[in-house]
Coordinates of C-alpha atoms and ligand atoms in Angstrom, one line a residue:
X16 CA -168.5 98.0 -5.6
X17 CA -168.5 94.3 -5.9
X18 CA -166.5 92.2 -3.3
X19 CA -165.5 88.9 -4.0
X20 CA -164.7 85.5 -1.4
X21 CA -161.6 86.4 -1.4
X22 CA -161.6 90.1 -0.8
X23 CA -163.8 89.2 2.1
X24 CA -162.0 85.8 3.5
X25 CA -160.8 86.9 7.2
X26 CA -160.0 89.8 9.4
X27 CA -157.2 91.3 7.3
X28 CA -159.7 91.1 3.9
X29 CA -162.4 93.4 5.6
X30 CA -159.8 95.4 7.1
X31 CA -158.5 96.1 3.1
X32 CA -162.2 96.5 2.2
X33 CA -162.8 99.3 4.6
X34 CA -160.1 101.5 3.4
X35 CA -160.9 100.8 -0.2
X36 CA -165.1 101.9 0.3
X37 CA -164.3 104.6 3.0
X38 CA -162.1 106.1 0.5
X39 CA -164.4 106.3 -2.3
X40 CA -167.5 107.7 0.0
X41 CA -167.8 110.4 -2.5
X42 CA -168.4 108.6 -5.3
X43 CA -172.2 107.3 -3.6
X44 CA -170.8 103.7 -3.7
X45 CA -173.4 100.6 -3.5
X46 CA -171.5 97.6 -1.9
X47 CA -172.2 93.3 -3.2
X48 CA -170.0 91.0 -1.6
X49 CA -169.8 87.5 -2.4
X50 CA -169.5 85.1 0.4
X51 CA -166.3 84.5 2.9
X52 CA -163.6 82.3 0.6
X53 CA -165.0 78.3 1.1
X54 CA -168.4 79.7 2.6
X55 CA -170.4 78.7 -0.8
X56 CA -168.2 75.5 -1.1
X57 CA -169.0 74.4 2.7
X58 CA -172.6 75.3 2.3
X59 CA -172.7 73.0 -0.7
X60 CA -171.1 70.3 0.9
X61 CA -173.4 69.9 4.2
X62 CA -176.7 70.6 1.9
X63 CA -174.8 66.9 0.1
X64 CA -174.6 65.4 3.6
X65 CA -177.6 66.0 4.3
X66 CA -179.3 64.6 1.3
X67 CA -177.1 61.6 2.5
X68 CA -179.4 61.3 5.4
X69 CA -176.8 62.5 8.0
X70 CA -178.2 65.6 9.9
X71 CA -175.8 66.3 12.4
X72 CA -173.1 65.9 10.1
X73 CA -174.3 68.0 7.8
X74 CA -174.6 70.9 10.4
X75 CA -171.2 69.9 12.4
X76 CA -169.6 70.4 8.8
X77 CA -170.9 74.1 8.9
X78 CA -169.0 75.1 12.3
X79 CA -165.9 76.2 11.5
X80 CA -167.4 78.4 8.8
X81 CA -169.2 79.8 11.3
X82 CA -166.6 80.3 13.6
X83 CA -164.5 82.4 11.0
X84 CA -167.4 85.0 10.6
X85 CA -167.3 85.1 14.7
X86 CA -163.7 85.6 14.3
X87 CA -164.4 88.9 12.1
X88 CA -167.3 90.1 13.9
X89 CA -165.0 89.6 17.5
X90 CA -162.7 91.9 15.9
X91 CA -164.2 94.8 14.3
X92 CA -167.2 95.1 16.7
X93 CA -165.9 96.0 20.4
X94 CA -167.1 94.0 23.3
X95 CA -170.0 95.0 25.5
X96 CA -171.3 97.2 22.7
X97 CA -174.7 95.1 21.3
X98 CA -173.5 92.9 18.1
X99 CA -176.3 92.7 16.0
X100 CA -173.9 90.1 13.4
X101 CA -174.0 87.8 16.9
X102 CA -177.6 88.3 17.1
X103 CA -178.1 87.4 13.2
X104 CA -175.6 84.6 13.3
X105 CA -177.6 82.6 15.9
X106 CA -180.9 82.8 13.7
X107 CA -178.9 82.0 11.0
X108 CA -177.6 78.6 12.8
X109 CA -181.4 77.8 13.9
X110 CA -182.6 78.7 10.1
X111 CA -179.8 76.5 8.7
X112 CA -180.4 73.6 11.2
X113 CA -184.0 74.1 10.9
X114 CA -183.0 73.6 6.4
X115 CA -180.6 70.9 7.0
X116 CA -183.1 68.7 8.7
X117 CA -186.1 69.3 6.1
X118 CA -182.9 68.6 3.6
X119 CA -182.9 64.9 5.3
X120 CA -186.2 64.5 5.1
X121 CA -187.3 65.4 2.1
X122 CA -190.1 67.7 3.1
X123 CA -189.6 70.7 0.3
X124 CA -188.3 69.9 -3.4
X125 CA -184.9 69.5 -2.7
X126 CA -183.1 72.8 -5.4
X127 CA -185.7 74.7 -3.4
X128 CA -184.1 73.8 -0.4
X129 CA -180.3 73.9 -1.8
X130 CA -180.9 77.3 -2.7
X131 CA -181.8 78.3 0.7
X132 CA -179.0 76.6 2.4
X133 CA -176.4 78.0 -0.4
X134 CA -177.7 81.8 0.0
X135 CA -176.6 81.8 3.5
X136 CA -173.1 82.4 2.7
X137 CA -173.7 85.6 0.8
X138 CA -177.0 86.7 3.7
X139 CA -174.2 86.1 6.5
X140 CA -170.7 87.8 4.3
X141 CA -173.5 90.8 3.7
X142 CA -174.4 91.3 7.3
X143 CA -171.2 91.0 9.0
X144 CA -169.4 93.7 6.4
X145 CA -172.3 96.3 7.6
X146 CA -171.8 95.5 10.7
X147 CA -167.7 95.8 10.2
X148 CA -168.4 99.2 8.1
X149 CA -170.9 100.6 10.7
X150 CA -168.3 99.7 13.7
X151 CA -165.6 102.0 11.8
X152 CA -167.6 105.0 10.8
X153 CA -169.2 104.2 7.7
X154 CA -172.7 105.1 7.5
X155 CA -173.6 101.6 5.8
X156 CA -176.9 99.8 5.8
X157 CA -177.6 96.6 5.2
X158 CA -180.2 95.5 2.2
X159 CA -181.6 91.8 2.1
X160 CA -180.6 91.2 -2.2
X161 CA -183.7 88.8 -1.8
X162 CA -186.4 91.5 -1.8
X163 CA -184.4 93.3 -5.0
X164 CA -183.6 91.0 -7.6
X165 CA -186.4 89.5 -9.1
X166 CA -186.0 86.1 -10.7
X167 CA -187.5 83.0 -12.1
X168 CA -188.1 79.9 -10.4
X169 CA -185.0 77.8 -12.0
X170 CA -183.8 77.4 -8.0
X171 CA -179.5 77.3 -8.8
X172 CA -179.3 79.0 -12.0
X173 CA -182.3 82.3 -11.4
X174 CA -182.9 84.2 -15.0
X175 CA -183.7 87.9 -13.0
X176 CA -186.7 89.9 -14.0
X177 CA -185.3 93.0 -15.4
X178 CA -188.2 95.7 -15.1
X179 CA -189.1 94.2 -11.6
X180 CA -185.3 94.1 -10.5
X181 CA -184.7 98.0 -11.9
X182 CA -187.7 99.8 -10.5
X183 CA -187.5 98.2 -6.7
X184 CA -183.8 98.7 -6.6
X185 CA -183.8 101.9 -7.8
X186 CA -186.7 102.8 -5.3
X187 CA -185.1 101.2 -2.1
X188 CA -181.4 102.3 -3.0
X189 CA -181.2 105.7 -4.4
X190 CA -183.2 107.6 -1.6
X191 CA -180.5 105.5 0.9
X192 CA -178.0 106.5 -1.7
X193 CA -179.0 110.3 -1.7
X194 CA -179.0 109.9 2.4
X195 CA -175.1 109.7 2.0
X196 CA -176.1 105.9 3.4
X197 CA -173.7 103.0 1.4
X198 CA -176.0 99.7 0.9
X199 CA -174.8 96.2 1.1
X200 CA -176.0 94.0 -0.4
X201 CA -175.2 90.1 -0.7
X202 CA -174.5 89.2 -4.3
X203 CA -175.9 86.0 -5.8
X204 CA -178.6 85.7 -3.9
X205 CA -182.1 87.0 -5.2
X206 CA -185.7 85.7 -4.8
X207 CA -188.9 84.8 -7.2
X208 CA -192.1 86.2 -7.1
X209 CA -193.0 84.4 -4.4
X210 CA -190.8 85.6 -2.3
X211 CA -189.3 82.2 -1.6
X212 CA -184.7 82.4 -2.1
X213 CA -183.1 81.8 -5.3
X214 CA -179.4 82.2 -6.7
X215 CA -178.2 83.2 -10.4
X216 CA -175.6 80.3 -10.6
X217 CA -172.3 79.9 -9.1
X218 CA -170.0 82.9 -9.8
X219 CA -173.4 85.0 -9.8
X220 CA -172.3 88.1 -7.7
X221 CA -171.3 89.7 -10.8
X222 CA -173.9 89.4 -12.2
X223 CA -175.7 90.6 -9.0
X224 CA -173.1 93.9 -8.9
X225 CA -173.9 94.7 -13.1
X226 CA -177.7 94.5 -12.6
X227 CA -177.3 96.9 -9.3
X228 CA -175.0 99.1 -11.1
X229 CA -177.4 99.0 -14.5
X230 CA -180.6 99.7 -12.5
X231 CA -178.5 102.8 -10.8
X232 CA -177.4 104.3 -13.7
X233 CA -174.1 103.8 -12.4
X234 CA -170.9 105.5 -13.6
X235 CA -168.5 102.3 -13.1
X236 CA -168.7 99.1 -12.0
X237 CA -165.9 98.0 -10.2
X238 CA -165.3 94.2 -10.0
X239 CA -163.0 94.0 -6.9
X240 CA -160.9 90.8 -6.5
X241 CA -157.7 89.3 -5.8
X242 CA -155.8 89.6 -9.2
X243 CA -155.1 92.9 -10.9
X244 CA -157.6 93.0 -13.4
X245 CA -158.2 90.1 -16.6
X246 CA -154.8 88.9 -16.9
X247 CA -153.2 87.6 -20.1
X248 CA -153.7 83.9 -19.3
X249 CA -155.1 82.4 -16.2
X250 CA -152.0 83.6 -13.2
X251 CA -152.1 80.0 -11.8
X252 CA -150.8 78.7 -14.4
X253 CA -148.3 80.9 -15.7
X254 CA -146.6 82.9 -13.6
X255 CA -145.8 85.3 -16.8
X256 CA -149.4 86.4 -16.7
X257 CA -149.9 90.2 -17.5
X258 CA -152.5 92.9 -16.4
X259 CA -154.7 93.7 -20.0
X260 CA -155.5 97.5 -19.6
X261 CA -158.2 98.0 -22.0
X262 CA -160.5 94.9 -23.6
X263 CA -163.8 95.2 -25.1
X264 CA -166.6 94.3 -24.0
X265 CA -167.1 91.4 -26.3
X266 CA -163.4 90.1 -26.0
X267 CA -164.6 90.2 -22.0
X268 CA -167.7 88.3 -22.6
X269 CA -165.6 85.4 -24.9
X270 CA -163.0 85.6 -22.0
X271 CA -165.3 84.8 -19.4
X272 CA -167.3 82.5 -21.3
X273 CA -164.2 80.4 -21.8
X274 CA -163.1 79.8 -18.5
X275 CA -161.2 83.4 -17.3
X276 CA -163.0 83.2 -14.1
X277 CA -162.0 86.5 -13.3
X278 CA -165.4 88.4 -14.4
X279 CA -168.9 86.3 -14.8
X280 CA -170.2 85.6 -18.4
X281 CA -173.2 87.6 -17.8
X282 CA -172.0 90.6 -16.1
X283 CA -171.0 91.9 -19.0
X284 CA -174.5 91.7 -20.5
X285 CA -176.3 94.8 -18.0
X286 CA -173.3 96.3 -18.2
X287 CA -173.2 96.9 -22.1
X288 CA -176.3 97.4 -22.8
X289 CA -176.3 100.7 -20.0
X290 CA -173.0 101.6 -21.2
X291 CA -171.3 101.3 -17.7
X292 CA -167.9 101.4 -17.7
X293 CA -166.2 97.6 -16.0
X294 CA -163.2 97.8 -13.8
X295 CA -161.3 94.9 -12.6
X296 CA -159.1 95.5 -9.5
X297 CA -157.1 93.7 -6.8
X298 CA -157.7 94.5 -3.2
X299 CA -155.0 93.2 -2.4
X300 CA -153.0 96.4 -4.8
X301 CA -156.3 98.8 -4.9
X302 CA -154.0 101.9 -5.7
X303 CA -153.4 99.4 -9.4
X304 CA -155.9 100.5 -12.0
X305 CA -156.6 97.3 -13.0
X306 CA -158.3 96.0 -16.1
X307 CA -161.2 98.6 -18.0
X308 CA -164.1 96.9 -19.7
X309 CA -165.2 99.3 -22.1
X310 CA -167.7 98.9 -25.4
X311 CA -165.0 99.2 -28.0
X312 CA -161.3 98.3 -26.9
X313 CA -160.7 100.9 -29.3
X314 CA -156.7 98.7 -29.3
X315 CA -154.5 98.2 -32.8
X316 CA -156.4 95.0 -34.4
X317 CA -154.3 91.5 -35.0
X318 CA -152.7 91.5 -31.4
X319 CA -154.2 88.7 -29.1
X320 CA -155.2 89.8 -25.8
X321 CA -155.5 86.9 -23.7
X322 CA -155.9 83.5 -23.7
X323 CA -158.6 81.9 -21.5
X324 CA -159.3 77.6 -21.0
X325 CA -162.2 75.6 -19.5
X326 CA -161.4 71.9 -18.4
X327 CA -163.3 68.9 -17.8
X328 CA -164.8 69.3 -21.4
X329 CA -166.7 66.2 -23.0
X330 CA -166.4 66.2 -27.3
X331 CA -169.6 64.4 -29.1
X332 CA -169.5 63.3 -32.4
X333 CA -172.7 62.6 -34.5
X334 CA -172.0 60.7 -37.6
X335 CA -175.4 60.7 -39.9
X336 CA -174.5 59.0 -43.5
X337 CA -178.2 59.1 -44.3
X338 CA -178.5 62.7 -43.8
X339 CA -176.4 63.0 -47.2
X340 CA -177.7 65.4 -49.5
X341 CA -180.7 65.8 -46.8
X342 CA -181.6 68.9 -44.7
X343 CA -183.0 69.0 -40.9
X344 CA -180.0 67.5 -39.6
X345 CA -178.5 70.2 -37.8
X346 CA -182.3 71.3 -36.4
X347 CA -182.4 67.4 -35.3
X348 CA -178.9 67.7 -32.9
X349 CA -179.8 71.3 -32.0
X350 CA -183.3 70.1 -31.3
X351 CA -182.0 67.8 -28.7
X352 CA -180.1 70.1 -27.0
X353 CA -182.7 72.4 -26.7
X354 CA -184.9 70.0 -25.0
X355 CA -182.3 68.5 -22.5
X356 CA -181.4 72.6 -21.8
X357 CA -178.0 71.5 -22.4
X358 CA -175.3 74.2 -23.5
X359 CA -173.2 73.9 -26.7
X360 CA -169.6 75.6 -26.4
X361 CA -167.7 74.8 -29.1
X362 CA -168.9 73.2 -32.3
X363 CA -167.6 72.0 -35.5
X364 CA -169.4 70.6 -38.8
X365 CA -169.3 68.8 -42.0
X366 CA -172.6 68.0 -44.1
X367 CA -173.4 64.2 -42.7
X368 CA -171.3 65.3 -39.3
X369 CA -171.1 67.0 -36.4
X370 CA -168.4 67.8 -33.6
X371 CA -169.3 70.0 -30.8
X372 CA -168.1 70.0 -27.1
X373 CA -170.1 70.3 -23.5
X374 CA -169.0 71.3 -19.9
X375 CA -172.3 70.2 -18.7
X376 CA -171.8 66.2 -17.9
X377 CA -175.6 65.7 -15.6
X378 CA -177.3 65.9 -19.4
X379 CA -175.1 63.9 -21.2
X380 CA -176.7 60.6 -20.5
X381 CA -180.1 61.5 -21.9
X382 CA -178.5 63.5 -24.8
X383 CA -176.3 60.5 -26.0
X384 CA -180.0 58.5 -25.9
X385 CA -181.5 61.3 -27.6
X386 CA -178.7 61.9 -30.6
X387 CA -178.2 58.1 -31.1
X388 CA -181.8 58.5 -33.0
X389 CA -180.5 60.3 -35.4
X390 CA -176.7 58.6 -36.2
X391 CA -173.5 57.4 -34.6
X392 CA -172.4 59.1 -31.6
X393 CA -169.2 58.5 -30.0
X394 CA -168.7 60.8 -26.5
X395 CA -164.9 61.1 -25.6
X396 CA -164.3 63.1 -22.6
X397 CA -161.2 64.6 -20.4
X398 CA -160.2 67.3 -22.7
X399 CA -160.0 71.5 -22.3
X400 CA -160.9 74.2 -24.6
X401 CA -158.5 76.5 -25.2
X402 CA -159.6 79.8 -26.3
X403 CA -157.5 83.1 -27.6
X404 CA -159.1 86.0 -27.8
X405 CA -158.1 89.4 -29.4
X406 CA -160.1 92.2 -31.6
X407 CA -160.2 91.6 -34.6
X408 CA -158.5 87.6 -34.9
X409 CA -160.9 87.3 -37.6
X410 CA -159.8 89.9 -40.1
X411 CA -155.9 89.1 -39.3
X412 CA -153.8 87.0 -41.9
X413 CA -151.0 84.8 -40.4
X414 CA -152.3 84.9 -36.8
X415 CA -153.6 81.2 -36.6
X416 CA -150.7 80.1 -38.5
X417 CA -148.7 81.5 -35.8
X418 CA -150.8 79.6 -33.2
X419 CA -151.1 76.5 -34.7
X420 CA -147.0 76.1 -36.1
X421 CA -146.5 77.0 -31.5
X422 CA -148.2 74.0 -30.9
X423 CA -146.3 71.9 -34.2
X424 CA -146.5 68.7 -31.9
X425 CA -149.7 69.3 -30.0
X426 CA -152.8 66.9 -31.2
X427 CA -156.7 69.5 -31.5
X428 CA -159.2 67.9 -31.7
X429 CA -161.2 70.5 -32.6
X430 CA -161.0 74.0 -34.1
X431 CA -163.5 76.8 -34.3
X432 CA -162.9 80.2 -36.0
X433 CA -164.7 82.6 -37.4
X434 CA -168.0 82.8 -36.1
X435 CA -167.5 85.7 -33.9
X436 CA -164.8 87.8 -34.6
X437 CA -163.4 88.1 -31.6
X438 CA -162.1 84.7 -30.6
X439 CA -160.0 81.2 -32.2
X440 CA -161.1 78.2 -30.3
X441 CA -159.7 75.2 -29.8
X442 CA -159.5 71.3 -28.0
X443 CA -157.2 69.5 -26.8
X444 CA -156.8 66.9 -23.9
X445 CA -156.9 67.6 -20.3
X446 CA -153.4 66.6 -20.0
X447 CA -151.3 69.2 -22.4
X448 CA -153.6 72.4 -21.3
X449 CA -151.2 74.3 -18.9
X450 CA -148.0 73.4 -21.8
X451 CA -150.3 74.5 -25.0
X452 CA -151.0 77.8 -22.3
X453 CA -147.4 78.4 -21.5
X454 CA -146.2 78.0 -25.3
X455 CA -148.8 80.9 -26.4
X456 CA -148.4 82.9 -23.6
X457 CA -144.4 82.6 -24.5
X458 CA -144.8 82.7 -28.2
X459 CA -147.4 86.3 -27.9
X460 CA -146.7 87.7 -24.4
Ligands
ADP6 P1 -163.9 86.4 -6.6 O1 -163.7 85.9 -5.4 O2 -163.3 87.9 -6.7 O3 -165.3 86.1 -7.5 P2 -162.6 84.6 -8.8 O4 -162.1 83.1 -8.1 O5 -163.9 84.2 -9.1 O6 -162.7 85.6 -7.6 O7 -162.0 85.3 -10.0 C1 -160.5 85.4 -9.8 C2 -159.9 84.5 -9.8 O8 -159.4 84.2 -11.8 C3 -158.5 84.3 -10.3 O9 -157.7 84.0 -9.0 C4 -157.7 83.9 -11.4 O10 -156.9 82.6 -10.7 C5 -158.6 83.1 -12.2 N1 -158.7 83.7 -13.3 C6 -158.4 82.8 -14.5 N2 -158.2 83.2 -15.7 C7 -157.9 84.4 -15.7 C8 -157.6 86.0 -15.6 N3 -157.7 85.3 -17.5 N4 -157.1 86.9 -15.7 C9 -157.2 86.8 -14.2 N5 -157.8 85.9 -13.3 C10 -157.4 85.0 -14.1
LIG7 N1 -170.6 82.8 -3.7 C1 -170.9 82.4 -4.7 C2 -170.1 81.5 -5.4 O1 -169.2 80.9 -4.9 C3 -171.1 83.5 -5.8 C4 -169.4 84.1 -6.1 O2 -169.1 84.3 -5.1 O3 -170.1 85.0 -6.9 O4 -170.4 80.9 -5.8
MG8 MG1 -166.0 85.2 -8.9

């Protein structure tokens, strides 16, 4: 059972988590929890302040968030009883103070310090949840994820090393679970082989949960969040969004990748590989079934399941007339992205030109510089990718026509269709994205 940040935001949220966990004790759950809402952002912000040299400002900015933890612990843990969490929080304060000071002095590599700092979101939420559950009579036990999820050294976006992780998770968790205990672990945080703290990338708690589920061959992976499952589009954009009862893994992966942040894209992988059904459910409506993600959705083809979108997209167009009729152009282009470890989202090509989109603007300048050696490069920012997902979209007749005729008055900057059987993806200006989604939603749902 994985609980996201919004599911552990305050006292009421912890109460809901307790109820959900306690009704499933007989299924022998393992609980993975994200940082309390806004805490990850606050820690990253504190790191940025410290980087600019302001240690006092950085540390002070965290105080309201320490307070939020204390409020929850005070509420659930009776006064007078020894409060293990308060001791942990004091310890964390000291460690964070030390790490922020090191950041101002740059006495360790910044990427390493950043992960160490940001990990306190999950370190604290998981210890807090364990103590709250114990106070309420659940046989909970905190387990430090940094000892079980083993990754490479890529701080900020570390890759788990599967065999080692699997063996450690089994070794440590199986005896607890069989002994009737409920392990509570922080998501998102891990450790490299040297024992240094790493993180799996934003939204990575889903990934941690999938790894643990796969290692233990769980019968189900439950992702508990603040909406009832994966919906026909982002409910924040369109109030008419509805829950999708069943999705295939492939559909869910496309949706997650193109911005439906309700599921982390990588979540899908360990679960697919191990045939573990994933259920996305709502902490606020625990009796609703939410969305089941299965190997195959088995539903009628030709239907659109959902519309995902991702903003802050840049389009690059590379044209090289001298490559006309020569091979090796695409390969040269891709090598540039490979060198700068930059992910391409959407791509469309002709013989001498390539248009593609990126959402990672950090490395764009260097990428463009290298691409200019191959031809003319045109860079345009301020776009959004819209991805229409449904099993069998490629094979269906008339669907693309219907989509684009709905958008007859919208300028489409780029289209990609046919590479995957489940999606049709196109790019529009960021300013019109909400309007486009509402129109499509009205037409198809
Ligand atoms: P958590 O903290 O539980 O991990 P996230 O904020 O990562 O939650 O993901 C849940 C949010 O994803 C929802 O509040 C919703 O606004 C957003 N979202 C975007 N697209 C979709 C979609 N298609 N279906 C459901 N939620 C979506
Ligand atoms: N707390 C981390 C984040 O906000 C991980 C997660 O919530 O999944 O990115
Ligand atoms: Mg999330």
